[in-house]
Amino acid sequence: MTLSRRDVLMGGAGLAAGSMALPFLGGTQAFGQSVPKFEPEPGASLRLLRWSPFVKGEEDAWLANTKKFTEATGVEVRIDKESWEDIRPKAAVAANVGSGPDMVWVWFDDAQQYPDKLLDVTDLAKGLSATYGGYYPGNEVYAQVNNRFVALPLATIGNAVVYRDSWVKQAGFSEFPKDTKGLLELGKALKAINHPMGFTLGHGVGDGNNYCHWILWSHGGKMVDENGKVVINSPETVAGLRYAAELYKTFIPGTESWLDVNNNRAFIAGDLSVTANGVSIYYAAANDPKLADMAADMKSTNFPIGPIGKKVELHQTTQACIFKYTKYPKAAQAYLAFMFDAPQYNAWLTGASAYCCQTLKAFANNPVWTSKPIHAAYSVASETLQPNGYAGPLGPKSAAAMADWIVVDMVAEAATGQRTPEEAAKRAQQRAERIYR
């Protein structure tokens, strides 16, 4: 189902495009020294395609910043939205046909599928990095191809385990388990008191990928080795799939068909005790007076540690790309430079209420991360994320493997009993080898 809708043009009277080299972009002295200035082309107008928001404050802040840009430059920016699932195919079509939006927000390593169709933004990316403390490594690798930036790392959509604290205590646990063995025991205890858990096993761009990659990685499995050789059919993977099958027995029915919205709805309806989601799930309760008790009972934590002995989490990353076919490359870069300048980017992070985690280290001190206890688990998303192509290089093959849902399908098949863990791992190996050959 498509959830797209179109915003009105973010227009208004302002300075004529091209009449200035955007000195206002130098919100700080360091910014002015490090980030190149971009003078918009005469008569420039832009169109941005972004994903539909889960937190209204995030969208409101982005639109407000866009209006500021238009008022300062006269460059109109139209913002269109599509559902999370539809962004990937629509961006790919635009790249291949050479027409459509000037800019797009993509997921994970989507930009790696068509890097030659994207504008080289290396100078801008390096200027931002020098100004704001550098990018987190996981974010940076998603945006680079052959040491050039084909995108700007925009944000990490932090994913954390969210739970009803009173129900966890009712199940006999004084605190949330810190390892996978404890999580399984908690799941059994919660189901026994009719408060089941539920993690997404369907084609949820964020929640499905995050959970299923955690299952794989926490047990030592991986899609490919450091050289790009497919190694997903391994004893470690099979062990993870066996665990997934046991954990699934504690779930609410139907998680294999969930998309990114379904676990939110089930949790808010009171049908779930534990799930994994962005912080938006908390605000869905906190902003509803009827759910005040639920919001007060909610806590968050990071995924438990598995046999591998360390935190390994995917987290959803989003990059801002400029298509090479745009008629206004300077205006597009001026727009993104403005949106990354501290006054605008900090306002966006604050508006997102911990939903979007910064990609540049200097913004880690934004007060949003300490404003509420439930934000803490999301504050480290960019720091702890492991790219989906692990342990091999990112590129068209890793992007295609994710777009084909190989890991998600494998975990879902084993969890639901559609295939044995061994059969699911073998099938995933075969599917991946067709891509990585």
GROMACS .gro file of N, CA and C in nm, residues 16 31 66 147 182 184 271 343-344 368-369:
model
   33
   16ALA      N    1   1.653   3.663  -0.529
   16ALA     CA    2   1.656   3.591  -0.655
   16ALA      C    3   1.764   3.485  -0.651
   31PHE      N    4   3.232   2.668   0.981
   31PHE     CA    5   3.152   2.627   0.866
   31PHE      C    6   3.193   2.705   0.742
   66THR      N    7   1.342   2.413   0.535
   66THR     CA    8   1.331   2.433   0.390
   66THR      C    9   1.274   2.571   0.358
  147ASN      N   10   3.613   0.581  -0.276
  147ASN     CA   11   3.666   0.698  -0.205
  147ASN      C   12   3.604   0.830  -0.248
  182GLY      N   13   1.867  -1.517   2.800
  182GLY     CA   14   1.771  -1.454   2.889
  182GLY      C   15   1.648  -1.403   2.815
  184LEU      N   16   1.509  -1.535   2.552
  184LEU     CA   17   1.423  -1.650   2.525
  184LEU      C   18   1.344  -1.689   2.650
  271ASP      N   19  -0.134  -0.536   2.258
  271ASP     CA   20  -0.123  -0.679   2.226
  271ASP      C   21   0.019  -0.732   2.244
  343PRO      N   22   2.250   2.527   1.298
  343PRO     CA   23   2.117   2.572   1.343
  343PRO      C   24   2.004   2.488   1.286
  344GLN      N   25   2.016   2.452   1.158
  344GLN     CA   26   1.910   2.373   1.095
  344GLN      C   27   1.917   2.226   1.137
  368VAL      N   28   1.862   1.659   2.298
  368VAL     CA   29   1.752   1.563   2.283
  368VAL      C   30   1.786   1.427   2.343
  369TRP      N   31   1.915   1.391   2.343
  369TRP     CA   32   1.953   1.256   2.386
  369TRP      C   33   1.943   1.238   2.537
   0.00000   0.00000   0.00000
